Tab-separated table of C-alpha atoms and ligand atoms in Angstrom:
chain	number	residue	atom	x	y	z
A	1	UNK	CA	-7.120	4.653	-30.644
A	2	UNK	CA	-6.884	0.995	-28.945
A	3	UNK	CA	-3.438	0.535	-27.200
A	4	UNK	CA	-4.386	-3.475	-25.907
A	5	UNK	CA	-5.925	-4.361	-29.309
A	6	UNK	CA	-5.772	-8.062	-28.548
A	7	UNK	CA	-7.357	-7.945	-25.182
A	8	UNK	CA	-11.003	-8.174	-24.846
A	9	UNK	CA	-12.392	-6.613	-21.560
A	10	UNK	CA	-11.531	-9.689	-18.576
A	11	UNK	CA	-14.602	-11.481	-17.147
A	12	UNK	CA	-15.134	-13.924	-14.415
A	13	UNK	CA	-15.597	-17.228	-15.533
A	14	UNK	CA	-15.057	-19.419	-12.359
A	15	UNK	CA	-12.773	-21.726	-11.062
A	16	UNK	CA	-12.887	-24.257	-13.616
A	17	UNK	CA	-12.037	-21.891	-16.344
A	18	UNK	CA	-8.808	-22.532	-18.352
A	19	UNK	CA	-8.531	-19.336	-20.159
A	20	UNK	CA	-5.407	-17.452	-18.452
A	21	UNK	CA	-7.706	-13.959	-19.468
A	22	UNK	CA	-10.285	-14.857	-17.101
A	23	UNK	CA	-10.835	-13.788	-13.716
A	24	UNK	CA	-11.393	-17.074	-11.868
A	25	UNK	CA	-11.667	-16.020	-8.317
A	26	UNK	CA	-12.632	-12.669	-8.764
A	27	UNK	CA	-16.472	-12.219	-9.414
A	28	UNK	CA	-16.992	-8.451	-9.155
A	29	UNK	CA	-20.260	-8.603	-7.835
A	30	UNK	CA	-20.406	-11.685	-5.488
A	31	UNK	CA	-20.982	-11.030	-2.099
A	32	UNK	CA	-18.796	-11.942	0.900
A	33	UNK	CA	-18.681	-10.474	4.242
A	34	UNK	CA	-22.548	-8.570	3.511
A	35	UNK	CA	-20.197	-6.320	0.458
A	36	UNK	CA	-19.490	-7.332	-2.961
A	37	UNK	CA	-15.692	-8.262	-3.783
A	38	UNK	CA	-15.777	-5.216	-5.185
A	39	UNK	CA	-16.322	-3.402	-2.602
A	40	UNK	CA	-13.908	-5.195	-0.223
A	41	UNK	CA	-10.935	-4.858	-2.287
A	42	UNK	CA	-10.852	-1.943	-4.136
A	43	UNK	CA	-8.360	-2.175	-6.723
A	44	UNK	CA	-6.034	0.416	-7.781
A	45	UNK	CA	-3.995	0.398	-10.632
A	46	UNK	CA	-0.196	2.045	-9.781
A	47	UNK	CA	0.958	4.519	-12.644
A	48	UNK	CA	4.345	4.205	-12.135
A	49	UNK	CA	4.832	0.381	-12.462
A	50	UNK	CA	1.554	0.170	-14.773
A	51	UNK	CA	2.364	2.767	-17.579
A	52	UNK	CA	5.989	3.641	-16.487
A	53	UNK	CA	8.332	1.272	-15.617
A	54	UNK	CA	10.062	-0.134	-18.492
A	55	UNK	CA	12.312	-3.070	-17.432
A	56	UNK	CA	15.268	-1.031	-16.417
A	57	UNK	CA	17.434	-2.203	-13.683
A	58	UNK	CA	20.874	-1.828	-11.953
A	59	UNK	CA	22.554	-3.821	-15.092
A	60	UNK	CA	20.394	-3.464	-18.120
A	61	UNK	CA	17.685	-1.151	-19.946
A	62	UNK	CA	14.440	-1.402	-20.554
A	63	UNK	CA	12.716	-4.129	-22.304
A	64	UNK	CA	9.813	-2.926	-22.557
A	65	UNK	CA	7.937	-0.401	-24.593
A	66	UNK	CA	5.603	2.430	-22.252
A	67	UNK	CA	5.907	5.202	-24.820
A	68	UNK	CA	2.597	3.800	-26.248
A	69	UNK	CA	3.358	5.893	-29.659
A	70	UNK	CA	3.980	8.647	-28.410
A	71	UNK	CA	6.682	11.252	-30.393
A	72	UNK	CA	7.422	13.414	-27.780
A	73	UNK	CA	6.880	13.407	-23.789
A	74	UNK	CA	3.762	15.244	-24.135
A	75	UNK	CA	2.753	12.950	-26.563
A	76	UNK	CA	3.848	10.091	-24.463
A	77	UNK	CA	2.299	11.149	-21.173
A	78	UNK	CA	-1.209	12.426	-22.903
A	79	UNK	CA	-1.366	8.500	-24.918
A	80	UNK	CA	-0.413	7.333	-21.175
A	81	UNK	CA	-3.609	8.481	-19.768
A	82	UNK	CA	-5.630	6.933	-22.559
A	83	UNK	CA	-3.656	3.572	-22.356
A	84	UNK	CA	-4.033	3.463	-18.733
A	85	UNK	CA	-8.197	3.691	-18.521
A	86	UNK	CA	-8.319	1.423	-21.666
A	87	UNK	CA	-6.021	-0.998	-19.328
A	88	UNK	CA	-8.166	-0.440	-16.056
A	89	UNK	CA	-11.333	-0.491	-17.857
A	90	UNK	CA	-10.560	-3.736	-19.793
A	91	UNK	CA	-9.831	-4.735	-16.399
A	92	UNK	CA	-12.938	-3.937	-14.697
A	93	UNK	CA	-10.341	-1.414	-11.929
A	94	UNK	CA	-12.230	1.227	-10.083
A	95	UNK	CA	-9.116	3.264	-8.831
A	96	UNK	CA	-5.541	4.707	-9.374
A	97	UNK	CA	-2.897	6.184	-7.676
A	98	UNK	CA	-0.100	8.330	-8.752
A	99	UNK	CA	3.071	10.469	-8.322
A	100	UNK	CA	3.035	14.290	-10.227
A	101	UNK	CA	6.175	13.238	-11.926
A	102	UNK	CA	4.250	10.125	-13.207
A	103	UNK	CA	1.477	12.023	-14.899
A	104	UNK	CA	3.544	14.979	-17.077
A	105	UNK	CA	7.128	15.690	-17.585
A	106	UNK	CA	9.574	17.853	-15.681
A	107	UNK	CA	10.724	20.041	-18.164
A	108	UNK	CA	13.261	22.547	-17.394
A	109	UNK	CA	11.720	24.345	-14.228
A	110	UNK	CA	8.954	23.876	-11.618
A	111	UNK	CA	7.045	26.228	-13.882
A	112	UNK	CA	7.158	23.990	-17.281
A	113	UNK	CA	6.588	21.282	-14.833
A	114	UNK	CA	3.465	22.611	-13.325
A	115	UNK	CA	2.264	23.858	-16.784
A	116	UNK	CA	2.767	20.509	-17.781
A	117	UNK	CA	0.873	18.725	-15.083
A	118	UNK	CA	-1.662	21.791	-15.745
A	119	UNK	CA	-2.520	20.333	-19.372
A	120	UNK	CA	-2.384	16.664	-18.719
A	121	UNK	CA	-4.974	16.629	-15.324
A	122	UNK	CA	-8.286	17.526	-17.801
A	123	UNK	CA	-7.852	15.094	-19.779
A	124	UNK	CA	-7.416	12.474	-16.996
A	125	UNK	CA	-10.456	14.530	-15.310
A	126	UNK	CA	-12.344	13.789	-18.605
A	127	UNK	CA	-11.296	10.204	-18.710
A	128	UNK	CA	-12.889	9.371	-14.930
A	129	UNK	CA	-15.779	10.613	-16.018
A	130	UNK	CA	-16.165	8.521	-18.872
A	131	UNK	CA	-14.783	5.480	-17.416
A	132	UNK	CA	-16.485	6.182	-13.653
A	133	UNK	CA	-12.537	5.287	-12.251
A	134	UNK	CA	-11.840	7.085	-8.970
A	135	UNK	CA	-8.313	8.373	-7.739
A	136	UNK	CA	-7.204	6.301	-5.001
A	137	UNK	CA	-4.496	8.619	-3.798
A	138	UNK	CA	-1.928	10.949	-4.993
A	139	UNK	CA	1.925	11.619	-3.782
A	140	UNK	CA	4.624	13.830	-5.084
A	141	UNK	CA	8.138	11.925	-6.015
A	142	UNK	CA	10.752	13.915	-4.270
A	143	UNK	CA	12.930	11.146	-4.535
A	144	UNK	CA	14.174	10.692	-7.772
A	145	UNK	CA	15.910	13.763	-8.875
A	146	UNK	CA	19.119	14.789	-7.735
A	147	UNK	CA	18.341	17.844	-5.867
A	148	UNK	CA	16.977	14.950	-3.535
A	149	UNK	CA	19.700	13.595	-2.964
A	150	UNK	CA	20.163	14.284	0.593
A	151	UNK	CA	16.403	14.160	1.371
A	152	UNK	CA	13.522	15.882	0.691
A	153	UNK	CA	11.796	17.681	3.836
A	154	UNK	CA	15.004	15.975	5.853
A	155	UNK	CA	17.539	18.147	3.192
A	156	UNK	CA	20.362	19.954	4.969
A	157	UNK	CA	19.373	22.598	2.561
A	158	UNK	CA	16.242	24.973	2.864
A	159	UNK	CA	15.537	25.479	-1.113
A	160	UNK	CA	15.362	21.930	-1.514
A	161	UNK	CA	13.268	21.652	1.545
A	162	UNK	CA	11.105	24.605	-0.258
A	163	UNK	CA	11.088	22.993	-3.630
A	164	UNK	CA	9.523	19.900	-1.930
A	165	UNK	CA	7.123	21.648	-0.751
A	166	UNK	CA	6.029	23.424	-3.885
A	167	UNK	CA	6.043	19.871	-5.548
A	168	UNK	CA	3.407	18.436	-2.416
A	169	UNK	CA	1.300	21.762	-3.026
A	170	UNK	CA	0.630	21.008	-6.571
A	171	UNK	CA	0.347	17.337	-6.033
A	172	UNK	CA	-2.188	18.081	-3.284
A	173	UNK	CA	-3.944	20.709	-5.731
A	174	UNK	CA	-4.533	17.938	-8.558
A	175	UNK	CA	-5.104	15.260	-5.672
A	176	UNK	CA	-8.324	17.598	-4.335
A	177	UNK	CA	-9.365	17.866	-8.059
A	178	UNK	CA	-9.512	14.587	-8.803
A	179	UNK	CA	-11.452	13.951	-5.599
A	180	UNK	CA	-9.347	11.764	-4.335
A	181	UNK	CA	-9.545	10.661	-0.537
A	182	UNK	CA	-5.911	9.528	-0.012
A	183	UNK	CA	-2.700	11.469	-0.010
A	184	UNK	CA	0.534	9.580	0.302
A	185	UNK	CA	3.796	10.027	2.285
A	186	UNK	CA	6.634	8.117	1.318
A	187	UNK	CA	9.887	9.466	2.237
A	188	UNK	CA	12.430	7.833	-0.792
A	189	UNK	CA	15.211	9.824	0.549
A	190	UNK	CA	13.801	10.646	4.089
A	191	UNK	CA	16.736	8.958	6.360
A	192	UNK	CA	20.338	8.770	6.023
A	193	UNK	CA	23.676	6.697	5.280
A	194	UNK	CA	26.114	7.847	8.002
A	195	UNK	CA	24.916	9.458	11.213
A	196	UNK	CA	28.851	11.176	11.073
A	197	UNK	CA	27.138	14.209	8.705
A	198	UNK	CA	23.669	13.984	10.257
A	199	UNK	CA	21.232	16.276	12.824
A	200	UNK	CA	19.078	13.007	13.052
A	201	UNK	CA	16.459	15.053	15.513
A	202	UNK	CA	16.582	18.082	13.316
A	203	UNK	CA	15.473	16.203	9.916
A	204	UNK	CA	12.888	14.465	12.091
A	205	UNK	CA	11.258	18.043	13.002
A	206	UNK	CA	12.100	18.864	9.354
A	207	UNK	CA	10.038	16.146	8.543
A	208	UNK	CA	6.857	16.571	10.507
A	209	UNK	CA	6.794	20.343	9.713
A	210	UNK	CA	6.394	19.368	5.970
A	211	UNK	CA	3.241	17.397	6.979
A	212	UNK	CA	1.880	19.999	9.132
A	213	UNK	CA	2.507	22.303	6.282
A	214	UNK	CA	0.311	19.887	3.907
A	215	UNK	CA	-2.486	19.139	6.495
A	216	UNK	CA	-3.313	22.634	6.957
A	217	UNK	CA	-3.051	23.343	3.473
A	218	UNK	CA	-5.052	20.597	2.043
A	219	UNK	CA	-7.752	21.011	4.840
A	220	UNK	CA	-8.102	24.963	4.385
A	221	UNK	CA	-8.712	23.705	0.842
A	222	UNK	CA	-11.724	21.535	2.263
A	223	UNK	CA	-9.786	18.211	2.108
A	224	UNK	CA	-11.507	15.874	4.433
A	225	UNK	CA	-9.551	12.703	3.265
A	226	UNK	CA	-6.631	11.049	5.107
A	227	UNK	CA	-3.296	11.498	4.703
A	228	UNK	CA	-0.765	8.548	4.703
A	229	UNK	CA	2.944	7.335	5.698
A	230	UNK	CA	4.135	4.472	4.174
A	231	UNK	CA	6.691	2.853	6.121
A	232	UNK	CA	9.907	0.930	4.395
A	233	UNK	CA	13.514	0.460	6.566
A	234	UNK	CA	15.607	0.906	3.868
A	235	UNK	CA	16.331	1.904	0.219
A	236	UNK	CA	17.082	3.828	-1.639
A	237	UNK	CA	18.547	5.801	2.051
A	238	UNK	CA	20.280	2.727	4.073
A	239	UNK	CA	18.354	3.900	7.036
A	240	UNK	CA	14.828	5.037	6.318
A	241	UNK	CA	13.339	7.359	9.473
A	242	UNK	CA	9.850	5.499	8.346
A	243	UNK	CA	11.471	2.588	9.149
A	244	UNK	CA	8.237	0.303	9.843
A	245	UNK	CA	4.618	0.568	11.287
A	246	UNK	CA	5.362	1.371	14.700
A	247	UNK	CA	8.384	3.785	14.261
A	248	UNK	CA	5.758	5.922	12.271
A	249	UNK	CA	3.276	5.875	14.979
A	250	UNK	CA	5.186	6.864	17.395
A	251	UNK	CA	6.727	9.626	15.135
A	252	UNK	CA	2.943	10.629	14.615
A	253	UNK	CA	2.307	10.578	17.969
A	254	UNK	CA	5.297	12.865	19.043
A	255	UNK	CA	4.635	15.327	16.736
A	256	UNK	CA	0.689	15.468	17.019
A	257	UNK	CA	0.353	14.202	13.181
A	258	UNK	CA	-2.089	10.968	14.585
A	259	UNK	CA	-5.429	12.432	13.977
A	260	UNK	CA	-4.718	13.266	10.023
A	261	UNK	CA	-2.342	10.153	9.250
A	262	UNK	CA	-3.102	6.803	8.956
A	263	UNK	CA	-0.688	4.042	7.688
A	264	UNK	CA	-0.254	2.590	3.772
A	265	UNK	CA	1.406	-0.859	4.445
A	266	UNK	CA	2.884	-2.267	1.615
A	267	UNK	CA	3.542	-6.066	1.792
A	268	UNK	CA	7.333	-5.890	0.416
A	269	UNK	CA	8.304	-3.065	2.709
A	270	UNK	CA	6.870	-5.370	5.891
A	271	UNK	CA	9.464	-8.289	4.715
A	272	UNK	CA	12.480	-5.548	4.152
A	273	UNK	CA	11.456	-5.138	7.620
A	274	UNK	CA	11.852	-8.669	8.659
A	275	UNK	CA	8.092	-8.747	9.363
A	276	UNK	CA	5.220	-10.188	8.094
A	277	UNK	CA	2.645	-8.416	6.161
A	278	UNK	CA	-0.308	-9.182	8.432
A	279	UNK	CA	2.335	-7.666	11.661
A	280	UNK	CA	2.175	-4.443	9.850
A	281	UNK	CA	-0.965	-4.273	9.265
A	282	UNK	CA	-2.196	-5.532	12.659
A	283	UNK	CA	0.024	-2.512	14.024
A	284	UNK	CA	-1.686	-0.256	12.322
A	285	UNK	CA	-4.944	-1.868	12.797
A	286	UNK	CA	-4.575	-2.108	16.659
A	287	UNK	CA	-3.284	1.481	16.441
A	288	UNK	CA	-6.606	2.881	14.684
A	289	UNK	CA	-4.105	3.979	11.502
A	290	UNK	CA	-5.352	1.544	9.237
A	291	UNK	CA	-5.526	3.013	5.915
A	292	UNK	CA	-4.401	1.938	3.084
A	293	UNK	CA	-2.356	-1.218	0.856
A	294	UNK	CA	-0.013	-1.578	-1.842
A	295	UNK	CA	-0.470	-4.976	-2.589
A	296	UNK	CA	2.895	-6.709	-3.748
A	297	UNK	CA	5.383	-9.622	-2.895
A	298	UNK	CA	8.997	-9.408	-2.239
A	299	UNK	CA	11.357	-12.588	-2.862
A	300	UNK	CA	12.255	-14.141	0.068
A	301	UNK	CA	15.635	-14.607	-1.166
A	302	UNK	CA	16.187	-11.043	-1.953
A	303	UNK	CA	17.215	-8.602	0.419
A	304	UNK	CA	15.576	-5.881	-1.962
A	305	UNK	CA	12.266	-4.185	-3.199
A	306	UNK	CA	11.210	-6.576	-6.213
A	307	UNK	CA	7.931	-5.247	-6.230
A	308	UNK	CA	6.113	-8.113	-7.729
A	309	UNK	CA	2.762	-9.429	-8.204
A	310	UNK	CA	0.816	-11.105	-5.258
A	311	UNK	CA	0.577	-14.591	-5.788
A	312	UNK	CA	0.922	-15.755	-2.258
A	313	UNK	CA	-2.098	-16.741	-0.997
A	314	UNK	CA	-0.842	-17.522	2.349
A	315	UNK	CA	-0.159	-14.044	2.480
A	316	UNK	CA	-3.086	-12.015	0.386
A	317	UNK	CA	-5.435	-14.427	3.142
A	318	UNK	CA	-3.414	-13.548	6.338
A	319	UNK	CA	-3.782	-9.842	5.111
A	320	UNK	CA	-7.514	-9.788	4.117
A	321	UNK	CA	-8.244	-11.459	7.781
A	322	UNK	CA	-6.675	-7.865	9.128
A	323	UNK	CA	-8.984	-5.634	6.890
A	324	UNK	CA	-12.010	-7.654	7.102
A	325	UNK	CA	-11.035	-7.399	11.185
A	326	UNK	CA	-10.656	-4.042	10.513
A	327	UNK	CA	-13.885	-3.388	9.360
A	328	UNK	CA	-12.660	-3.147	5.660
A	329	UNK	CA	-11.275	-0.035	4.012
A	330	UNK	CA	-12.985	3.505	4.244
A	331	UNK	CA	-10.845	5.874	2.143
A	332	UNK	CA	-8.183	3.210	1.229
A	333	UNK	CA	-8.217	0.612	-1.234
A	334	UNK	CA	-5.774	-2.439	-2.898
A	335	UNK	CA	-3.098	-0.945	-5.037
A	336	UNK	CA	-1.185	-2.788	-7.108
A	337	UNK	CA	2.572	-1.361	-6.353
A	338	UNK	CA	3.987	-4.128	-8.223
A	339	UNK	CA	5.596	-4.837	-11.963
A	340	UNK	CA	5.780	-7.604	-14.058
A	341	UNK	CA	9.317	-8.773	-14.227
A	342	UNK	CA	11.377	-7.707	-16.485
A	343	UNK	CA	11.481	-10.968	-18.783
A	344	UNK	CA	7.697	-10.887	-18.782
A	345	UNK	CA	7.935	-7.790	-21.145
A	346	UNK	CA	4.845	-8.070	-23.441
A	347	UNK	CA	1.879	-6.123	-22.888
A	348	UNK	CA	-0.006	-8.940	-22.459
A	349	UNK	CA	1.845	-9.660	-19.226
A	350	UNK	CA	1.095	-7.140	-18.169
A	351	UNK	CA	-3.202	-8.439	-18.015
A	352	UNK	CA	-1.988	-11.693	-16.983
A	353	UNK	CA	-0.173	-9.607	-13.747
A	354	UNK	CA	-3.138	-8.025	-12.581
A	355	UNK	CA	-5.103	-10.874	-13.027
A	356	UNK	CA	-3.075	-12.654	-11.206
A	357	UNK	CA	-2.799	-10.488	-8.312
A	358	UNK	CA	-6.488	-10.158	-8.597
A	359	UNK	CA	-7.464	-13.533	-8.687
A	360	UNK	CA	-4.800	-14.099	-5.454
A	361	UNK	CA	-6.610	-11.472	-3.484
A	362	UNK	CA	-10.261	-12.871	-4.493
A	363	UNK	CA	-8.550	-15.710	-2.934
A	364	UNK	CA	-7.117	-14.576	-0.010
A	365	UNK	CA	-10.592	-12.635	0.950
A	366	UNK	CA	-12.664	-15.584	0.526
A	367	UNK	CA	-10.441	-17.612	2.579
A	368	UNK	CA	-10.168	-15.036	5.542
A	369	UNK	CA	-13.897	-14.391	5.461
A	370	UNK	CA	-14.479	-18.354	5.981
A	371	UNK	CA	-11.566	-18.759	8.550
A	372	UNK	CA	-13.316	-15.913	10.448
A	373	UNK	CA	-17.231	-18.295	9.875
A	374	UNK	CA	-15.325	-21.265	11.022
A	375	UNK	CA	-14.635	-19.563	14.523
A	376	UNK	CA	-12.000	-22.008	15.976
A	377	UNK	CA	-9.203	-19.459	15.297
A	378	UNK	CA	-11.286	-16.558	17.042
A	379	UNK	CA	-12.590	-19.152	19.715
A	380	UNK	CA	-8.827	-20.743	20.438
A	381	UNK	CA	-7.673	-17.418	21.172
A	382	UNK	CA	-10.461	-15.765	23.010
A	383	UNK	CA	-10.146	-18.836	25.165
A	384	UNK	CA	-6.521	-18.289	25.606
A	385	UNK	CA	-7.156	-14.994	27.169
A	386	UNK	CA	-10.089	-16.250	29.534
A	387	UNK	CA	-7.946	-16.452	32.636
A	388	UNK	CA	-8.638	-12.483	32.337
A	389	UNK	CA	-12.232	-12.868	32.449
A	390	UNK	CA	-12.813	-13.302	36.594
A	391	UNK	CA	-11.521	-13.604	39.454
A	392	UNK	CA	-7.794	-12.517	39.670
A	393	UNK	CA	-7.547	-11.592	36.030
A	394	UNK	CA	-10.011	-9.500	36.277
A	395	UNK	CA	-8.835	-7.542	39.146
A	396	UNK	CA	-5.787	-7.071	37.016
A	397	UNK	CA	-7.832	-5.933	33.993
A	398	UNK	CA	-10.290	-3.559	36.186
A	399	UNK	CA	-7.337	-1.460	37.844
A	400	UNK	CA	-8.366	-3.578	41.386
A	401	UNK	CA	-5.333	-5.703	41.835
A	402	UNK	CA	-1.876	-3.461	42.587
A	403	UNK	CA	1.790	-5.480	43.173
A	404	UNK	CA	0.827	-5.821	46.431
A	405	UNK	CA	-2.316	-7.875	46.184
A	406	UNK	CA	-0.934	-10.018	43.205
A	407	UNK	CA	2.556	-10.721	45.481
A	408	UNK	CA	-0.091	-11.537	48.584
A	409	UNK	CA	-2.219	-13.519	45.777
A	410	UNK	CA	0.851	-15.309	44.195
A	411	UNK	CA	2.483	-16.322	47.623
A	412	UNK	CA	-1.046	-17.880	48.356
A	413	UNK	CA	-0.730	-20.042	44.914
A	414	UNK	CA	2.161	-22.680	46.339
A	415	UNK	CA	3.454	-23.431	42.586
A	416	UNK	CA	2.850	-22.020	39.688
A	417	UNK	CA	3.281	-24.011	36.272
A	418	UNK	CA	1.988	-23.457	33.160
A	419	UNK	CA	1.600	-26.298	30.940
A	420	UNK	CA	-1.398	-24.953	28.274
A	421	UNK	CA	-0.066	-25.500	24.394
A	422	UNK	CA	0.132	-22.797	22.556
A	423	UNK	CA	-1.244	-25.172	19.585
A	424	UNK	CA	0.612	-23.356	16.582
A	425	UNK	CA	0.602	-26.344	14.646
A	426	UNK	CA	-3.110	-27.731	15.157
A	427	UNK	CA	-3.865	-24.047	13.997
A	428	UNK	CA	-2.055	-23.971	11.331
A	429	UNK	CA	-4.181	-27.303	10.270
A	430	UNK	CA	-7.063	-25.754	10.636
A	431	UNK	CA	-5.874	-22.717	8.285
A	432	UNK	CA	-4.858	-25.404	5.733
A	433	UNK	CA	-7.983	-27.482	6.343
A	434	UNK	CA	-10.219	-24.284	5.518
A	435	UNK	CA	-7.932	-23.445	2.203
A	436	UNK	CA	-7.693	-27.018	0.768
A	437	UNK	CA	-10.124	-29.001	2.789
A	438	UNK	CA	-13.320	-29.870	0.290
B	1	XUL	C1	8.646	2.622	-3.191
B	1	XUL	C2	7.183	2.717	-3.098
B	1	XUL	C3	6.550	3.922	-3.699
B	1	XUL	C4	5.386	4.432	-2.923
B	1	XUL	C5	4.830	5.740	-3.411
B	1	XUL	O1	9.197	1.531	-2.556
B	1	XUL	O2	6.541	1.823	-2.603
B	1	XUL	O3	6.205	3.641	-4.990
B	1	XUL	O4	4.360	3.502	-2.937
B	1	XUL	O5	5.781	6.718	-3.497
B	2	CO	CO1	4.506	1.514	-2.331
């Protein structure tokens, strides 16, 4: 059975092309940066947004169809996995990522839930193989039901804590089956809304024990693949303990979780943050926890998760510049954590989505490759640093200069100005002259 019946499979046709179901940037197998786009973006197609959500919001229902014929939620979730490889092999997507509650319904116990998840993993199994699609990563939503409601592994209450922890197990289980590389952390209800009723330090132990817990279970299972946190301030919880890139490393850090974590940055989580994509992902870069992106947009008017499609390609070329300076991904890939809004409701929308988002981040890595050829970026700043290079700089750098030599040093100086530009503007014409410039 054909679910996109009116949808050929998408092809590159080039930048000239008018035909809206058409890659035009994206040319699988074109090489920049010594790998093929392919390669250096990994795509992954989000089951949740892709096959899942339905339109719904805070004021209306859905307005879209995702029970792709099916009668029942068996039904529905088996005709889910062949709609979604139809959709990522018509659009040429290597990867996907999930959450257990995604794949198979809950049913009326963990059991029916498990048997559930038990009957629907073959037949996704099966479907990789024919397909050759690759699990990016895999997570376990213990967020949306209302046992959660006062956290997950940060629950005041040990059977929820417990119940968690069966849910990551399993998750884990189908996420080592599917030989996956990539299991994600992201703590929906993880934080709180009143510190009057909350052992802040105690749900922050709480935390990291369920992540020891899933290291050592995962790696006696011979998972060698990372694991990741994915950091967002706020909501659902109004304070979120994975609040942003750095607050998770140094949680890491305190609780020894550095070596197995690395960080999935996901562009509208940085701007809930009031930072920039490319911030986060330079923390996590300059922190050797760069993992893994779900590729999205927020609205900058918006003080919430819209979760749309990348379009920006300011920001899809200020964030390939950090992987490609990165070295480009290992175990993580591109994943599209976005939907098509809920006025865009056909499935055709939701092609034209990904290729949008596609075609942005063909863009955006073809742009940071050549602003990284061009050099004046690279050589403006390297040169800004040079005072660092000899003579008292140095001495600073090597561990030879203490306060006393640099106060003997600076007295020696007379006056000190400093009148060097930063330049922000002149390099921000050089980023514009290497987008539009012929
Ligand atoms: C929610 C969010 C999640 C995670 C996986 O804001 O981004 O979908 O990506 O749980
Ligand atoms: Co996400």
């Amino acid at each position: 059975m054909e679910f996109f019946e009116s949808i050929k499979k998408i092809q590159y046709e080039g930048a000239q092309s008018k035909n809206m179901y058409s890659f035009r940037h994206y040319n699988p197998d074109e090489i920049i940066g010594g790998k093929t786009m392919k390669e250096q973006l990994k795509f992954a197609m989000s089951w949740w947004h892709t096959l899942g959500a339905d339109g719904t919001d805070m004021f209306g229902s859905g307005t879209m169809d995702k029970t792709f014929g099916g009668k029942t939620p068996m039904e529905t979730a088996k005709n889910k996995v062949y709609a979604g490889f139809e959709f990522m092999n018509k659009m040429g997507i290597e990867y996907f990522c999930f959450h257990d509650k995604d794949l198979a319904p809950e049913g009326e116990s963990l059991a029916e839930f498990q048997k559930n998840l038990d009957e629907i993993v073959p037949i996704i199994k099966e479907q990789m193989q024919k397909y050759n699609i690759k699990l990016l990563w895999g997570t376990a939503n213990c967020f949306n039901h209302p046992r959660y409601v006062h956290g997950a592994a940060t629950s005041p209450y040990a059977d929820v804590f417990a119940y968690a922890a069966a849910q990551i197990k399993k998750a884990l289980d189908i996420t080592i089956e599917l030989g996956a590389k990539g299991y994600v952390f992201w703590g929906g209800r993880e934080g709180y809304e009143t510190l009057l009723n909350t052992d802040m330090k105690f749900e922050l132990d709480n935390m990291a024990r369920l992540m020891k817990m899933a290291v050592e279970y995962a790696r006696s299972k011979g998972y060698d693949g990372d694991f990741y946190i994915e950091p967002k301030p706020k909501e659902p919880t109004k304070h979120q303990y994975d609040f942003d890139a750095a607050t998770v490393m140094n949680f890491l850090r305190t609780y020894g979780l550095e070596k197995d974590f690395k960080l999935n940055i996901e562009a509208n989580h940085a701007t809930l943050a009031k930072h920039t994509f490319e911030h986060e992902l330079q923390i996590a870069r300059i922190n050797g926890a760069f993992g893994s992106i779900d590729a999205n947009q927020g609205d900058e008017h918006l003080g919430w998760d819209t979760d749309q499609f990348p379009t920006n390609v300011y920001s899809t070329t200020y964030c390939m510049l950090e992987v490609l300076r990165a070295g480009g991904f290992t175990n993580g890939g591109l994943n599209f954590d976005a939907k098509s809004r809920r006025g865009s409701m056909t499935p055709e929308d939701l092609f034209l989505s990904y290729i949008a988002g596609m075609d942005s981040f063909a863009l955006g890595l073809k742009n940071a490759y050549k602003i990284i050829e061009d050099g004046r970026i690279d050589d403006f700043v390297k040169q800004r640093y040079s005072s660092y290079k000899d003579g008292i700089g140095a001495d600073i750098i090597n561990g030879k200069a203490g306060l006393k030599e640099l106060s003997d040093y600076a007295l020696s100086l007379g006056k000190v100005d400093n009148k060097e530009s930063a330049r922000q503007e002149y390099l921000e014409s050089i980023v514009n002259d290497i987008l539009f410039g012929k």
